[in-house]
Amino acid sequence: GNSVTQMEGPVTLSEEAFLTINCTYTATGYPSLFWYVQYPGEGLQLLLKATKADDKGSNKGFEATYRKETTSFHLEKGSVQVSDSAVYFCALFYSSASKIIFGSGTRLSIRP
Amino acid sequence: EAGVVQSPRYKIIEKKQPVAFWCNPISGHNTLYWYLQNLGQGPELLIRYENEEAVDDSQLPKDRFSAERLKGVDSTLKIQPAELGDSAVYLCASSLEDGPSDEQFFGPGTRLTVL
């Protein structure tokens, strides 16, 4: 079936460190891929997305590239800030069921 | 523009009691979703509405859960009777239509605690 596996947290980094949160997926066909972010006390927000192989989604300094050959969509940021502290969810959308499947989330904490 | 509104934000009840959650989607959004989010997990879809029609309720435990979306706008999710295992965050989301290019906007959720 369709599923998303992402790196377990929590991840704790110092400000200005490089961030990678790994995400791999299993899916039939060619799903669209997303990263959502959930800041403390707020609802999930779409951070970035990619709809086909080799697409790169980017927003707020975050990037992720849709890698069909490795079925991955790793989230990266070159220099994190304290305000990036949140829970990050990798997700896929598969058209046949018109449904989003979310990973279990990775909590990120950034130290000043 | 107002986002997705949910109420209450928190609810504590005893097991076997009924509970209801309310959601007001973003104006003009035809598609409405209810998700269940257990602690340390990602959201899981319970039900999806296109206007007032429930087009996917395959994951809704129909013995105790029910939902409605009157007039294709606001929606209510009900649990009767609640069980201990229902303690979770219930999220509502909406989108203009339903597809990979249609961003889902999430509300802040209702955190339910069943004692």
Coordinates of C-alpha atoms in Angstrom, one line a residue:
Chain A
G1 CA 0.0 0.0 0.0
N2 CA 0.9 3.7 0.0
S3 CA 2.9 4.9 3.0
V4 CA 5.4 7.5 4.2
T5 CA 8.3 6.9 6.5
Q6 CA 10.2 9.8 8.0
M7 CA 13.1 10.2 10.3
E8 CA 12.2 9.9 13.9
G9 CA 12.7 12.8 16.2
P10 CA 13.2 14.8 18.2
V11 CA 16.0 16.5 16.3
T12 CA 17.8 19.2 18.2
L13 CA 20.2 21.6 16.4
S14 CA 22.0 24.8 17.1
E15 CA 21.0 28.0 15.3
E16 CA 22.6 28.3 11.8
A17 CA 23.2 24.6 11.6
F18 CA 22.3 22.6 8.4
L19 CA 19.1 20.6 8.6
T20 CA 18.1 17.4 6.9
I21 CA 14.9 15.5 7.7
N22 CA 14.7 12.2 5.7
C23 CA 11.5 11.1 4.1
T24 CA 10.9 8.0 1.9
Y25 CA 7.7 6.8 0.4
T26 CA 6.0 3.7 -1.0
A27 CA 3.3 4.3 -3.6
T28 CA 1.8 3.0 -6.8
G29 CA 1.9 5.4 -9.6
Y30 CA 3.3 8.9 -9.3
P31 CA 2.0 10.7 -6.2
S32 CA 2.5 14.4 -5.4
L33 CA 4.7 14.9 -2.3
F34 CA 4.4 17.5 0.4
W35 CA 6.0 18.8 3.5
Y36 CA 3.7 20.3 6.2
V37 CA 4.8 22.2 9.3
Q38 CA 3.0 22.5 12.6
Y39 CA 4.1 25.3 14.8
P40 CA 3.2 25.1 18.5
G41 CA -0.5 25.8 19.1
E42 CA -1.2 26.2 15.4
G43 CA -2.7 24.0 12.6
L44 CA -0.7 22.3 10.0
Q45 CA 0.5 24.5 7.1
L46 CA 1.8 23.5 3.7
L47 CA 5.5 24.3 3.6
L48 CA 6.3 23.1 0.1
K49 CA 5.3 20.5 -2.5
A50 CA 6.5 18.8 -5.7
T51 CA 4.2 17.1 -8.1
K52 CA 6.5 15.1 -10.4
A53 CA 9.9 13.5 -10.5
D54 CA 12.9 15.8 -10.2
D55 CA 10.7 18.8 -9.2
K56 CA 12.2 20.8 -6.3
G57 CA 9.8 22.5 -3.9
S58 CA 11.1 25.4 -1.9
N59 CA 9.8 27.9 0.7
K60 CA 11.2 29.9 3.6
G61 CA 14.7 28.6 2.9
F62 CA 13.6 25.0 3.0
E63 CA 14.0 22.7 -0.1
A64 CA 13.1 19.2 -1.0
T65 CA 13.6 17.3 -4.3
Y66 CA 11.3 14.6 -5.6
R67 CA 13.6 11.6 -6.2
K68 CA 11.7 8.9 -8.0
E69 CA 14.8 6.6 -8.2
T70 CA 15.2 6.5 -4.4
T71 CA 11.5 7.2 -3.6
S72 CA 12.7 10.1 -1.3
F73 CA 11.7 13.6 -0.6
H74 CA 14.2 14.8 2.0
L75 CA 13.7 18.2 3.6
E76 CA 16.8 20.5 3.8
K77 CA 17.7 24.0 5.1
G78 CA 21.1 25.5 5.0
S79 CA 20.8 27.6 8.2
V80 CA 18.1 27.0 10.7
Q81 CA 16.6 29.6 13.1
V82 CA 15.0 29.3 16.4
S83 CA 11.7 30.1 14.7
D84 CA 11.9 26.9 12.7
S85 CA 11.2 24.9 15.8
A86 CA 8.1 22.9 15.0
V87 CA 6.9 19.5 13.9
Y88 CA 7.4 18.6 10.3
F89 CA 5.3 16.1 8.4
C90 CA 6.1 14.5 5.1
A91 CA 3.1 13.5 3.0
L92 CA 2.0 12.1 -0.3
F93 CA -1.2 12.5 -2.3
Y94 CA -2.3 9.7 -4.5
S95 CA -4.9 10.5 -7.0
S96 CA -6.7 7.1 -7.3
A97 CA -8.2 7.6 -3.8
S98 CA -7.9 11.4 -3.7
K99 CA -6.2 11.0 -0.3
I100 CA -3.2 12.4 1.6
I101 CA -1.1 10.0 3.6
F102 CA 1.0 11.6 6.3
G103 CA 4.2 10.4 7.9
S104 CA 4.4 10.3 11.7
G105 CA 6.1 13.7 12.0
T106 CA 9.6 14.9 13.2
R107 CA 9.9 17.3 16.0
L108 CA 12.6 19.9 15.4
S109 CA 14.0 22.1 18.2
I110 CA 16.6 24.8 17.5
R111 CA 18.8 26.1 20.3
P112 CA 19.8 29.8 20.3
Chain B
E1 CA -9.1 36.1 5.3
A2 CA -10.2 33.9 8.2
G3 CA -8.7 30.5 8.4
V4 CA -10.5 27.2 9.3
V5 CA -12.2 27.7 12.6
Q6 CA -12.7 24.8 15.1
S7 CA -14.4 24.6 18.4
P8 CA -13.9 23.8 21.1
R9 CA -10.2 23.8 21.3
Y10 CA -10.1 21.4 24.2
K11 CA -12.6 19.0 25.6
I12 CA -12.5 16.7 28.5
I13 CA -15.2 14.1 29.0
E14 CA -15.8 10.8 30.8
K15 CA -16.0 7.6 28.8
K16 CA -19.5 6.7 27.5
Q17 CA -20.4 10.4 27.2
P18 CA -21.2 12.0 23.8
V19 CA -19.1 14.8 22.3
A20 CA -19.3 17.0 19.3
F21 CA -16.8 19.1 17.4
W22 CA -17.6 21.9 15.1
C23 CA -15.8 23.2 12.0
N24 CA -16.2 26.3 9.9
P25 CA -14.2 26.0 6.7
I26 CA -12.7 28.9 4.7
S27 CA -15.4 30.7 2.7
G28 CA -15.8 29.2 -0.7
H29 CA -14.0 26.0 0.0
N30 CA -16.1 23.1 -1.4
T31 CA -14.1 20.2 0.1
L32 CA -14.0 19.6 3.9
Y33 CA -12.0 17.0 5.7
W34 CA -12.0 15.6 9.2
Y35 CA -8.7 14.0 10.4
L36 CA -7.7 12.1 13.6
Q37 CA -4.3 12.8 14.9
N38 CA -3.0 10.5 17.7
L39 CA -0.1 11.6 19.8
G40 CA 3.2 11.3 18.0
Q41 CA 1.5 10.4 14.7
G42 CA 0.5 12.1 11.5
P43 CA -3.2 12.9 10.7
E44 CA -5.4 10.2 9.3
L45 CA -8.4 10.9 7.3
L46 CA -11.8 10.1 8.8
I47 CA -14.2 11.6 6.3
R48 CA -14.1 13.9 3.2
Y49 CA -17.0 16.0 2.0
E50 CA -17.5 17.5 -1.4
N51 CA -20.1 20.2 -0.7
E52 CA -22.7 18.4 1.5
E53 CA -21.9 14.9 0.2
A54 CA -19.6 12.5 2.1
V55 CA -17.6 11.1 -0.7
D56 CA -15.1 9.1 1.4
D57 CA -16.1 7.9 4.9
S58 CA -14.3 4.5 4.6
Q59 CA -12.1 5.2 7.7
L60 CA -14.9 6.6 9.9
P61 CA -15.9 4.1 12.7
K62 CA -19.6 4.3 12.0
D63 CA -20.7 2.4 15.1
R64 CA -19.9 5.5 17.3
F65 CA -18.8 8.3 14.9
S66 CA -21.1 10.4 12.8
A67 CA -20.6 13.6 10.8
E68 CA -22.7 16.0 8.9
R69 CA -22.2 19.0 6.7
L70 CA -25.4 20.9 6.4
K71 CA -25.8 23.2 3.4
G72 CA -22.2 22.4 2.4
V73 CA -20.6 24.8 4.8
D74 CA -20.1 24.1 8.5
S75 CA -19.6 20.6 9.7
T76 CA -20.0 18.7 12.9
L77 CA -18.3 15.5 14.0
K78 CA -19.9 13.5 16.8
I79 CA -18.8 10.6 18.9
Q80 CA -21.3 8.7 20.9
P81 CA -20.4 7.1 23.2
A82 CA -16.8 8.1 23.6
E83 CA -14.1 5.5 24.6
L84 CA -10.8 6.0 26.2
G85 CA -9.0 5.3 22.9
D86 CA -10.7 8.2 21.3
S87 CA -8.4 10.6 23.1
A88 CA -6.6 12.5 20.3
V89 CA -6.6 15.7 18.3
Y90 CA -9.4 16.1 15.8
L91 CA -8.4 18.2 12.8
C92 CA -10.6 19.9 10.3
A93 CA -9.3 21.0 6.9
S94 CA -10.7 22.6 3.8
S95 CA -9.7 23.1 0.2
L96 CA -11.2 24.8 -2.9
E97 CA -11.5 21.5 -4.7
D98 CA -9.9 18.1 -4.1
G99 CA -6.7 17.3 -5.9
P100 CA -2.9 17.4 -5.6
S101 CA -2.8 21.1 -6.6
D102 CA -5.5 22.1 -4.1
E103 CA -3.9 23.0 -0.9
Q104 CA -5.6 21.8 2.3
F105 CA -5.9 24.4 5.0
F106 CA -6.0 23.1 8.5
G107 CA -7.7 24.4 11.6
P108 CA -5.9 24.3 15.0
G109 CA -7.7 21.1 16.0
T110 CA -9.8 20.0 19.0
R111 CA -7.9 18.1 21.7
L112 CA -10.2 15.5 23.2
T113 CA -9.4 13.8 26.5
V114 CA -11.6 10.9 27.5
L115 CA -11.3 9.9 31.2

